[in-house]
Tab-separated table of C-alpha atoms in Angstrom:
chain	number	residue	atom	x	y	z
A	29	MET	CA	84.973	51.157	-89.736
A	30	SER	CA	85.375	52.561	-86.354
A	31	ASP	CA	83.135	55.418	-87.220
A	32	ASN	CA	80.367	53.174	-88.435
A	33	LYS	CA	80.430	51.128	-85.160
A	34	ARG	CA	80.117	54.239	-83.123
A	35	ARG	CA	77.169	55.397	-85.153
A	36	ARG	CA	75.415	52.012	-84.739
A	37	PHE	CA	75.016	52.485	-80.996
A	38	ARG	CA	74.089	56.100	-81.095
A	39	LYS	CA	70.485	57.104	-80.847
A	40	PRO	CA	69.293	58.714	-83.961
A	41	LYS	CA	68.280	62.263	-83.582
A	42	GLN	CA	64.571	62.934	-83.759
A	43	PRO	CA	63.449	65.808	-85.815
A	44	ASP	CA	61.847	68.645	-83.978
A	45	ASP	CA	58.052	68.083	-84.165
A	46	LYS	CA	56.406	71.433	-83.887
A	47	ARG	CA	52.870	70.283	-84.493
A	48	PRO	CA	50.254	71.617	-81.984
A	49	ILE	CA	49.025	69.318	-79.124
A	50	ILE	CA	45.251	68.978	-78.860
A	51	LEU	CA	43.986	68.310	-75.240
A	52	ALA	CA	40.921	66.034	-75.130
A	53	LYS	CA	38.432	65.459	-72.300
A	54	ARG	CA	39.274	62.487	-70.061
A	55	ASN	CA	36.854	59.567	-70.108
A	56	VAL	CA	36.182	58.717	-66.467
A	57	GLU	CA	34.251	55.461	-67.150
A	58	GLU	CA	37.112	53.957	-69.135
A	59	ASP	CA	39.608	54.831	-66.427
A	60	SER	CA	37.477	53.304	-63.655
A	61	SER	CA	36.964	50.042	-65.626
A	62	ALA	CA	40.681	49.870	-66.282
A	63	ARG	CA	41.426	50.263	-62.591
A	64	ARG	CA	39.033	47.511	-61.646
A	65	ASN	CA	40.677	45.133	-64.066
A	66	ALA	CA	44.063	46.078	-62.630
A	67	ASP	CA	42.871	45.487	-59.063
A	68	VAL	CA	41.674	42.023	-59.984
A	69	ASP	CA	44.992	41.081	-61.432
A	70	VAL	CA	47.009	42.449	-58.504
A	71	GLN	CA	47.204	40.162	-55.433
A	72	PRO	CA	46.022	41.911	-52.191
A	73	LYS	CA	48.407	42.492	-49.326
A	74	ILE	CA	47.481	41.362	-45.775
A	75	LEU	CA	48.653	43.619	-42.937
A	76	LEU	CA	48.795	42.205	-39.348
A	77	LYS	CA	48.101	44.790	-36.611
A	78	PRO	CA	49.216	44.090	-33.027
A	79	ARG	CA	46.603	44.038	-30.231
A	80	VAL	CA	46.128	47.353	-28.461
A	81	ASP	CA	43.993	47.977	-25.356
A	82	ASN	CA	42.541	51.111	-26.870
A	83	LYS	CA	39.939	50.157	-29.487
A	84	ASP	CA	39.004	52.142	-32.473
A	85	ASP	CA	35.885	54.227	-32.570
A	86	THR	CA	34.243	51.811	-34.986
A	87	GLU	CA	34.911	48.810	-32.801
A	88	VAL	CA	33.545	50.633	-29.712
A	89	ALA	CA	30.470	51.601	-31.585
A	90	GLU	CA	29.863	48.042	-32.802
A	91	ALA	CA	30.365	46.623	-29.264
A	92	SER	CA	28.024	49.208	-27.714
A	93	ALA	CA	25.434	48.478	-30.378
A	94	SER	CA	25.577	44.697	-29.809
A	95	ALA	CA	25.709	44.885	-25.975
A	96	ALA	CA	22.806	45.773	-23.685
A	97	PRO	CA	22.528	49.477	-22.694
A	98	LEU	CA	24.322	50.230	-19.422
A	99	LYS	CA	22.289	51.543	-16.504
A	100	THR	CA	23.721	54.561	-14.731
A	101	ILE	CA	23.031	55.835	-11.274
A	102	ILE	CA	22.747	59.590	-10.821
A	103	VAL	CA	23.173	60.683	-7.207
A	104	THR	CA	23.110	64.302	-6.126
A	105	ARG	CA	24.118	65.632	-2.766
A	106	SER	CA	20.532	66.422	-1.796
A	107	GLU	CA	19.334	62.956	-2.663
A	108	VAL	CA	21.884	61.198	-0.482
A	109	ALA	CA	20.329	62.532	2.704
A	110	HIS	CA	16.701	61.965	1.681
A	111	SER	CA	16.597	59.061	-0.779
A	112	PRO	CA	15.544	55.844	1.013
A	113	GLY	CA	16.989	53.709	-1.818
A	114	LEU	CA	20.601	54.501	-0.964
A	115	SER	CA	22.774	52.564	1.417
A	116	GLY	CA	23.234	55.553	3.660
A	117	VAL	CA	19.618	55.613	4.732
A	118	SER	CA	18.980	55.751	8.450
A	119	PRO	CA	17.423	52.648	9.969
A	120	VAL	CA	14.773	54.776	11.619
A	121	THR	CA	13.223	56.112	8.382
A	122	THR	CA	9.510	56.415	8.922
A	123	LYS	CA	6.771	55.351	6.553
A	124	GLU	CA	5.739	58.930	5.843
A	125	GLN	CA	9.237	59.897	4.738
A	126	LEU	CA	9.407	56.905	2.489
A	127	GLN	CA	6.020	57.719	0.926
A	128	GLN	CA	7.138	61.300	0.280
A	129	HIS	CA	10.454	60.483	-1.303
A	130	THR	CA	9.660	57.270	-3.140
A	131	PRO	CA	7.503	58.886	-5.972
A	132	GLN	CA	10.229	61.506	-6.588
A	133	THR	CA	12.953	58.932	-6.992
A	134	ASN	CA	10.767	56.751	-9.256
A	135	ALA	CA	9.924	59.724	-11.493
A	136	ASN	CA	13.607	60.631	-11.821
A	137	ALA	CA	14.484	57.082	-12.607
A	138	ASN	CA	11.862	56.851	-15.378
A	139	ASP	CA	12.929	60.162	-16.944
A	140	THR	CA	16.684	59.395	-17.053
A	141	ASN	CA	16.375	55.616	-17.448
A	142	THR	CA	18.281	55.115	-14.158
A	143	THR	CA	17.897	52.841	-11.168
A	144	THR	CA	18.605	53.590	-7.546
A	145	GLY	CA	18.502	50.017	-6.296
A	146	GLN	CA	15.987	48.400	-3.939
A	147	ILE	CA	14.107	50.698	-1.551
A	148	LEU	CA	14.703	49.796	2.051
A	149	GLU	CA	11.618	49.001	4.000
A	150	PRO	CA	11.101	51.009	7.193
A	151	LEU	CA	11.477	49.322	10.539
A	152	PRO	CA	8.239	48.559	12.329
A	153	GLN	CA	7.678	51.105	15.051
A	154	MET	CA	6.833	49.694	18.483
A	155	THR	CA	3.492	50.686	19.992
A	156	ARG	CA	4.003	49.022	23.385
A	157	PRO	CA	7.002	47.578	25.253
A	158	ALA	CA	8.008	43.927	24.901
A	159	THR	CA	9.135	41.610	27.676
A	160	VAL	CA	12.859	40.893	27.330
A	161	ILE	CA	13.503	39.193	30.729
A	162	SER	CA	10.733	37.406	32.512
A	163	SER	CA	10.179	37.508	36.279
A	164	THR	CA	12.016	34.190	36.577
A	165	GLY	CA	15.120	35.498	34.767
A	166	VAL	CA	14.497	33.811	31.345
A	167	ILE	CA	15.487	35.733	28.223
A	168	ASN	CA	12.824	36.233	25.585
A	169	ALA	CA	14.678	35.307	22.365
A	170	SER	CA	11.911	36.685	20.095
A	171	THR	CA	12.876	40.261	21.012
A	172	ARG	CA	16.023	39.845	18.926
A	173	LYS	CA	13.889	40.519	15.864
A	174	LEU	CA	13.264	44.097	17.074
A	175	LEU	CA	16.984	44.934	16.891
A	176	VAL	CA	19.013	46.034	13.859
A	177	LYS	CA	22.049	43.815	13.319
A	178	GLY	CA	24.409	46.424	11.821
A	179	ASN	CA	23.290	49.535	13.735
A	180	ILE	CA	25.981	51.044	16.022
A	181	ASP	CA	24.207	54.324	16.803
A	182	PHE	CA	22.081	53.414	19.809
A	183	LEU	CA	21.846	54.208	23.528
A	184	VAL	CA	20.692	51.809	26.281
A	185	VAL	CA	18.915	53.469	29.227
A	186	GLY	CA	17.734	51.476	32.231
A	187	VAL	CA	15.795	52.541	35.303
A	188	ILE	CA	15.687	51.087	38.834
A	189	GLY	CA	13.813	52.077	41.982
A	190	THR	CA	11.427	51.023	44.618
A	191	GLN	CA	7.687	50.530	44.145
A	192	GLY	CA	5.624	53.577	43.205
A	193	VAL	CA	8.409	56.100	42.734
A	194	GLY	CA	7.561	56.701	39.039
A	195	LYS	CA	10.043	54.552	37.041
A	196	SER	CA	7.619	53.970	34.139
A	197	THR	CA	6.609	57.611	34.132
A	198	VAL	CA	10.235	58.715	33.810
A	199	LEU	CA	10.752	56.392	30.814
A	200	ASN	CA	7.539	57.692	29.235
A	201	LEU	CA	9.127	61.125	29.175
A	202	LEU	CA	11.871	59.683	26.943
A	203	ALA	CA	9.760	57.326	24.771
A	204	SER	CA	7.952	59.885	22.627
A	205	ASP	CA	9.595	61.406	19.524
A	206	ASP	CA	6.765	63.793	18.673
A	207	VAL	CA	7.660	67.412	19.115
A	208	ASN	CA	4.100	68.428	19.866
A	209	TYR	CA	3.479	65.611	22.348
A	210	ASP	CA	1.231	66.650	25.212
A	211	TYR	CA	3.008	65.167	28.205
A	212	TYR	CA	0.599	66.402	30.829
A	213	THR	CA	-2.529	64.992	29.164
A	214	LYS	CA	-1.049	61.709	28.081
A	215	LEU	CA	1.128	60.829	31.084
A	216	PHE	CA	-0.295	62.658	34.112
A	217	SER	CA	-3.996	63.143	33.305
A	218	GLU	CA	-4.981	60.124	31.201
A	219	GLU	CA	-1.985	57.930	32.207
A	220	ASP	CA	-1.871	56.574	28.647
A	221	GLY	CA	1.860	56.321	27.993
A	222	PHE	CA	3.993	53.720	26.212
A	223	PHE	CA	4.932	52.100	29.503
A	224	PRO	CA	1.808	51.178	31.488
A	225	THR	CA	1.293	52.927	34.806
A	226	LYS	CA	-2.323	51.993	35.563
A	227	LEU	CA	-3.089	48.835	37.435
A	228	LYS	CA	-4.741	46.035	35.557
A	229	PRO	CA	-8.431	45.358	36.397
A	230	HIS	CA	-9.084	42.750	39.026
A	231	LYS	CA	-5.535	43.125	40.364
A	232	CYS	CA	-4.473	43.717	43.937
A	233	SER	CA	-3.483	47.347	44.486
A	234	ALA	CA	-0.410	46.283	46.523
A	235	ARG	CA	1.154	44.530	43.485
A	236	SER	CA	3.416	46.462	41.158
A	237	ARG	CA	2.403	47.251	37.553
A	238	THR	CA	5.723	46.026	36.154
A	239	GLU	CA	6.540	42.451	37.063
A	240	SER	CA	9.219	41.753	34.439
A	241	THR	CA	11.897	43.653	32.467
A	242	HIS	CA	10.275	45.482	29.545
A	243	MET	CA	12.080	46.939	26.522
A	244	TYR	CA	10.896	49.716	24.223
A	245	ILE	CA	12.882	51.034	21.227
A	246	THR	CA	12.222	54.547	19.940
A	247	ALA	CA	12.631	55.724	16.375
A	248	ASP	CA	15.986	57.257	17.307
A	249	ARG	CA	17.189	53.831	18.464
A	250	LEU	CA	16.952	54.650	22.148
A	251	ILE	CA	16.581	51.306	23.976
A	252	LEU	CA	14.610	51.852	27.201
A	253	LEU	CA	14.548	49.096	29.875
A	254	ASP	CA	11.964	49.186	32.626
A	255	SER	CA	12.612	46.925	35.614
A	256	PRO	CA	10.325	45.570	38.330
A	257	PRO	CA	10.589	47.384	41.684
A	258	VAL	CA	13.281	46.394	44.136
A	259	MET	CA	12.799	45.826	47.872
A	260	CYS	CA	9.220	44.849	47.136
A	261	ASN	CA	7.843	41.554	48.289
A	262	SER	CA	4.375	41.949	46.834
A	263	TYR	CA	4.436	38.837	44.623
A	264	ARG	CA	7.443	36.868	45.924
A	265	LYS	CA	7.402	34.349	48.760
A	266	ASP	CA	10.517	34.552	50.953
A	267	MET	CA	12.788	37.465	51.677
A	268	THR	CA	15.960	35.610	50.626
A	269	THR	CA	14.657	35.061	47.058
A	270	ASN	CA	13.458	38.613	46.975
A	271	GLU	CA	16.910	39.979	47.831
A	272	LEU	CA	18.675	37.722	45.343
A	273	ASP	CA	16.269	38.767	42.550
A	274	ASP	CA	16.854	42.477	43.319
A	275	LEU	CA	20.637	41.986	43.214
A	276	ARG	CA	20.405	39.989	39.964
A	277	GLN	CA	18.338	42.760	38.366
A	278	ILE	CA	20.662	45.607	39.426
A	279	ILE	CA	23.831	43.706	38.461
A	280	SER	CA	22.405	43.010	35.003
A	281	PHE	CA	21.632	46.685	34.467
A	282	LEU	CA	25.047	47.708	35.669
A	283	THR	CA	26.558	45.500	32.917
A	284	ILE	CA	24.379	46.233	29.880
A	285	CYS	CA	23.257	49.905	30.215
A	286	HIS	CA	25.022	53.026	29.006
A	287	LEU	CA	22.985	55.097	31.472
A	288	LEU	CA	21.301	53.891	34.679
A	289	ILE	CA	18.571	56.118	36.059
A	290	VAL	CA	18.081	55.783	39.830
A	291	VAL	CA	14.625	57.086	40.732
A	292	GLN	CA	13.571	58.121	44.219
A	293	ASP	CA	10.685	60.171	45.473
A	294	ASP	CA	10.562	62.754	48.207
A	295	TYR	CA	11.733	60.168	50.735
A	296	PHE	CA	15.460	59.449	50.454
A	297	ASN	CA	15.618	55.647	50.931
A	298	MET	CA	18.979	54.816	52.467
A	299	ASN	CA	18.411	51.079	52.258
A	300	PHE	CA	17.981	51.293	48.552
A	301	VAL	CA	21.314	53.161	48.212
A	302	ARG	CA	23.008	50.455	50.290
A	303	LEU	CA	21.494	47.799	48.026
A	304	LEU	CA	22.944	49.579	44.981
A	305	GLN	CA	26.376	49.721	46.615
A	306	PHE	CA	26.209	46.029	47.562
A	307	ALA	CA	25.239	45.120	43.985
A	308	GLU	CA	28.324	46.981	42.737
A	309	LEU	CA	30.521	44.994	45.085
A	310	MET	CA	28.952	41.692	44.113
A	311	LYS	CA	29.078	42.335	40.355
A	312	PRO	CA	30.965	39.321	38.920
A	313	THR	CA	33.779	39.814	36.383
A	314	HIS	CA	32.864	37.774	33.299
A	315	ASP	CA	35.597	36.173	31.223
A	316	ASN	CA	34.169	37.153	27.838
A	317	LYS	CA	37.263	38.780	26.243
A	318	PRO	CA	35.528	41.000	23.662
A	319	PHE	CA	33.498	42.575	26.473
A	320	VAL	CA	34.997	44.798	29.146
A	321	SER	CA	34.976	42.927	32.473
A	322	ASP	CA	35.144	46.000	34.752
A	323	TYR	CA	32.577	48.060	32.905
A	324	PHE	CA	30.240	50.392	34.894
A	325	PRO	CA	27.599	52.780	33.442
A	326	ASN	CA	26.881	56.455	34.010
A	327	VAL	CA	24.343	57.047	36.730
A	328	LEU	CA	21.610	59.721	36.834
A	329	PHE	CA	19.856	60.351	40.149
A	330	VAL	CA	16.267	61.548	39.556
A	331	LYS	CA	14.172	62.812	42.468
A	332	ASN	CA	10.531	62.522	41.507
A	333	ARG	CA	7.689	64.479	43.080
A	334	ALA	CA	10.105	67.065	44.338
A	335	LYS	CA	8.727	69.736	46.712
A	336	ARG	CA	9.303	73.429	46.634
A	337	GLN	CA	12.166	73.384	49.155
A	338	ASP	CA	14.039	70.853	47.008
A	339	PHE	CA	14.603	73.414	44.269
A	340	VAL	CA	16.401	75.792	46.656
A	341	PRO	CA	20.081	76.016	45.682
A	342	SER	CA	21.264	75.240	49.200
A	343	GLN	CA	19.164	72.101	49.285
A	344	LYS	CA	20.521	70.997	45.892
A	345	GLU	CA	24.060	71.457	47.087
A	346	ARG	CA	23.269	69.482	50.235
A	347	MET	CA	21.956	66.548	48.198
A	348	ASN	CA	25.041	66.672	45.928
A	349	ARG	CA	27.368	66.596	48.936
A	350	MET	CA	25.502	63.624	50.351
A	351	LEU	CA	25.684	61.638	47.052
A	352	ARG	CA	29.362	62.537	46.657
A	353	ALA	CA	30.093	61.234	50.130
A	354	LEU	CA	28.131	58.000	49.650
A	355	PHE	CA	29.729	57.140	46.282
A	356	LYS	CA	33.219	58.475	47.040
A	357	ASP	CA	34.982	55.144	46.562
A	358	SER	CA	32.502	53.804	44.023
A	359	GLN	CA	33.268	52.905	40.400
A	360	LEU	CA	29.942	54.226	39.260
A	361	ARG	CA	30.166	57.370	37.097
A	362	ILE	CA	27.948	59.770	39.043
A	363	TYR	CA	29.212	63.033	37.490
A	364	VAL	CA	27.829	64.773	34.433
A	365	GLY	CA	29.571	63.627	31.235
A	366	GLN	CA	32.015	61.419	33.036
A	367	THR	CA	34.010	59.028	30.849
A	368	ALA	CA	36.241	56.062	31.598
A	369	GLU	CA	39.391	58.079	30.812
A	370	GLN	CA	38.400	60.853	33.200
A	371	GLN	CA	37.710	58.265	35.917
A	372	LYS	CA	41.185	56.747	35.519
A	373	GLN	CA	43.059	60.013	35.371
A	374	LYS	CA	41.792	61.952	38.382
A	375	LYS	CA	44.413	64.647	38.116
A	376	THR	CA	43.141	65.893	34.742
A	377	ARG	CA	39.610	66.424	36.024
A	378	THR	CA	38.644	69.935	37.016
A	379	SER	CA	37.149	70.700	40.403
A	380	GLU	CA	34.024	72.149	38.820
A	381	ALA	CA	33.297	68.862	36.964
A	382	GLU	CA	33.716	66.914	40.209
A	383	ARG	CA	31.200	69.095	42.007
A	384	GLN	CA	28.536	68.706	39.314
A	385	VAL	CA	26.786	65.469	40.311
A	386	ASN	CA	24.403	64.029	37.694
A	387	THR	CA	21.052	64.774	39.338
A	388	PHE	CA	17.670	66.019	38.185
A	389	LEU	CA	14.484	67.148	39.970
A	390	LEU	CA	11.003	66.446	38.676
A	391	PRO	CA	8.294	68.382	40.527
A	392	GLU	CA	4.929	67.036	41.640
A	393	VAL	CA	2.581	67.632	38.712
A	394	ASP	CA	-0.878	69.045	39.324
A	395	GLY	CA	-3.366	71.154	37.429
A	396	ASN	CA	-1.231	74.322	37.748
A	397	HIS	CA	1.940	72.736	36.433
A	398	ASP	CA	2.836	75.690	34.227
A	399	ILE	CA	2.186	78.319	36.876
A	400	SER	CA	5.087	78.129	39.349
A	401	THR	CA	7.704	80.467	40.703
A	402	PHE	CA	10.263	77.942	41.918
A	403	HIS	CA	10.735	75.784	38.784
A	404	LYS	CA	10.368	76.051	35.016
A	405	PRO	CA	7.212	75.040	33.145
A	406	LEU	CA	6.609	71.331	32.668
A	407	ARG	CA	7.560	71.189	28.990
A	408	GLU	CA	10.822	73.036	29.571
A	409	LEU	CA	11.749	70.705	32.453
A	410	ILE	CA	11.037	67.647	30.271
A	411	GLU	CA	13.187	69.076	27.445
A	412	ASP	CA	16.047	69.659	29.891
A	413	PHE	CA	15.696	66.117	31.210
A	414	ARG	CA	15.735	64.647	27.699
A	415	SER	CA	18.803	66.738	26.795
A	416	LEU	CA	20.602	65.529	29.911
A	417	VAL	CA	19.919	61.912	28.983
A	418	PHE	CA	20.815	62.315	25.305
A	419	MET	CA	24.174	63.965	26.093
A	420	THR	CA	25.342	60.987	28.152
A	421	PRO	CA	28.644	59.625	26.777
A	422	ARG	CA	28.654	55.971	25.663
A	423	ASN	CA	31.597	54.403	27.428
A	424	GLU	CA	33.235	51.379	25.898
A	425	MET	CA	31.773	48.053	26.940
A	426	TYR	CA	32.994	46.039	23.908
A	427	THR	CA	36.582	45.758	22.593
A	428	GLY	CA	36.088	43.452	19.606
A	429	ALA	CA	37.320	43.836	16.037
A	430	SER	CA	34.065	45.635	15.006
A	431	GLU	CA	32.057	48.244	16.836
A	432	LEU	CA	29.279	47.442	19.246
A	433	THR	CA	26.024	46.718	17.412
A	434	GLU	CA	22.537	46.018	18.656
A	435	ALA	CA	22.921	42.330	17.870
A	436	ILE	CA	26.191	42.102	19.841
A	437	TRP	CA	24.536	43.985	22.723
A	438	PHE	CA	21.737	41.421	22.830
A	439	GLU	CA	24.361	38.662	22.915
A	440	LEU	CA	25.906	40.399	25.912
A	441	LEU	CA	22.507	40.594	27.572
A	442	THR	CA	21.972	36.874	27.128
A	443	LYS	CA	25.431	35.963	28.498
A	444	VAL	CA	25.056	38.271	31.490
A	445	ALA	CA	21.662	36.783	32.378
A	446	GLN	CA	23.064	33.266	32.252
A	447	GLU	CA	26.236	34.023	34.209
A	448	THR	CA	24.326	36.016	36.825
A	449	GLN	CA	21.902	33.146	37.260
A	450	GLN	CA	24.747	30.658	37.759
A	451	PHE	CA	26.507	33.047	40.145
A	452	PHE	CA	23.491	33.489	42.336
A	453	ASN	CA	22.723	29.764	42.310
A	454	THR	CA	26.185	29.182	43.745
A	455	TYR	CA	25.693	32.010	46.191
A	456	GLU	CA	22.397	30.582	47.311
A	457	GLU	CA	23.962	27.126	47.888
A	458	ILE	CA	26.709	28.643	49.986
A	459	GLN	CA	24.181	30.637	51.963
A	460	ARG	CA	22.059	27.543	52.650
A	461	LYS	CA	25.113	25.601	53.801
A	462	HIS	CA	26.042	28.469	56.110
A	463	LEU	CA	22.549	28.525	57.560
A	464	GLU	CA	22.589	24.782	58.061
A	465	VAL	CA	25.886	24.970	59.905
A	466	GLY	CA	24.512	27.797	62.007
A	467	ASN	CA	21.399	25.792	62.858
A	468	VAL	CA	23.523	22.760	63.828
A	469	GLN	CA	25.718	24.893	66.071
A	470	SER	CA	22.724	26.476	67.690
A	471	GLY	CA	21.173	23.056	68.245
A	472	GLN	CA	24.368	21.802	69.892
A	473	GLY	CA	24.400	24.870	72.110
A	474	ASN	CA	20.800	24.248	73.192
A	475	SER	CA	21.562	20.574	73.979
A	476	ILE	CA	24.536	21.627	76.175
A	477	LYS	CA	22.305	24.086	78.012
A	478	ASP	CA	19.726	21.330	78.588
A	479	THR	CA	22.365	18.975	80.049
A	480	HIS	CA	23.540	21.704	82.415
A	481	GLU	CA	19.984	22.393	83.529
A	482	ASN	CA	19.299	18.688	84.088
A	483	TRP	CA	22.533	18.379	86.126
A	484	ARG	CA	21.490	21.258	88.321
A	485	GLU	CA	18.023	19.766	88.910
A	486	GLN	CA	19.615	16.528	90.008
C-alpha cells in the first residue's frame, strides 16, 4: 500500500526517443503577425521623465526648425577699425571713408547672411565758422547742434589779441586737416581761409573783420574760437564799455579753453599784458560744483611777423625771461606741457621745464618764404606749430560722475557767459556809484572854493 502511494506521485519515466529532429525554415510573416496581436493585448506602460535643462537632439532640431533663423554678426579685427556700422566708429568719419567701406560690408553681409547694424551717418563738416557769442554777449543756442553729445576726445583752443596782429590767420593754420594743403597760396596770397581775414566790401578799413566770437570745429574735433580784438574802440561808443567787454571776453576764454593763444606782432604791447593779468585777477569763482572753480588754461605766446633778429637764441632767451618775470605769480600755465599737478607741486618740477616757456615765432611771410637762412621753411614751421598745439595737455575743468563731453562743455560756456554778464553788471553799477560820489565831492570842493573867492573879493 505504501509502495503504491509512492508510485502515484512519481513522474513516470519517459522512454528515450532517439528519432531525428528535422529543422524547418522559420516563417517571419507569421511571427510578426503574432507579435502584433500580442502588443494589442498587452497594456502599454507610461514612463514619466523629469525636466532637464539640456534638451535632446531631436527637440533642439524641432525647435530650430520651427523658430526663425538666428542672425549672427561676424566681426574681424580689421573690420573693427574700418567698418562704419560698428559702435566703435569715430565721430569724425568722412563721407569718402563711408562710401569706400559701406559696399564691402554690405557684400559680406549678403554672402554670410549677417547684419552689422545701422550705418552711422557722418557728421556734417563745417565750411565756415559759426557765431557762438554775439557782440552783445548773447549765446547762439543753435550752435549746440554742431557738437557731439557723447564725444570726450576734443580740444578747445581760443585766441586773443589786439587788432591786426593775425588772430584769424593763426587759427587758419590749425583749421585745415588736408596734408597737401597749400598754406601760402590759401592764407597769405589769396587770403581765402576758413576764418575770414579780408574786409567786407563797403566797410570802413578801421573796423575789425571779427566783431563776435566765432567757432569752427575740425574733423579731428578741434574746437577753434576766434574772438574780436581787445583794446579796440572801432565800433564801440565809450571807453568804459569797451574795457568791460574786453575783460568779459578774456575771462570767458580763461574758463572754457584748454589752450589760450596770445598773439602779438613785432611790437610787444605791455598794456595788453596788463589787461590779461587784470582779467586773471577779476576772474570770478563760479559755484557750479561739477566744474572746477579755480581752473586756468595753458597759454601759448605767439609772436607774429617776427623779424630776423627775433630768431637769434639770445633774443629768444630774453623774451622768455621777460615773460617769466611778468607771470611769476600768475596761475596761468605758461610752460610747455604744464599740468595742474606740476603747478601745485613745484618741488617736483625740473629746472629745465621751468625755463622752457611756451612760445612760438611766426616770420613775416613774403614771396621768398622758403628761402631763408634764419628760420625753417614755411611748411615745416606750420607743422611744428600744429604739433605744439596738439601736444597741449587737457587739464581737468569738470569733476562730475562722467567725463567732460562736448555737450557739457557747451553748458559750461552758457553758464560762464551768464555769470560773467551778471558780474560785470554789478561791477558797472558799483563803478557808476563811485563816479557819482566822486562828482559830488568834486562839486562840493568847487563850491567851497567859490565861497572863499567871494569872501576875499568882499
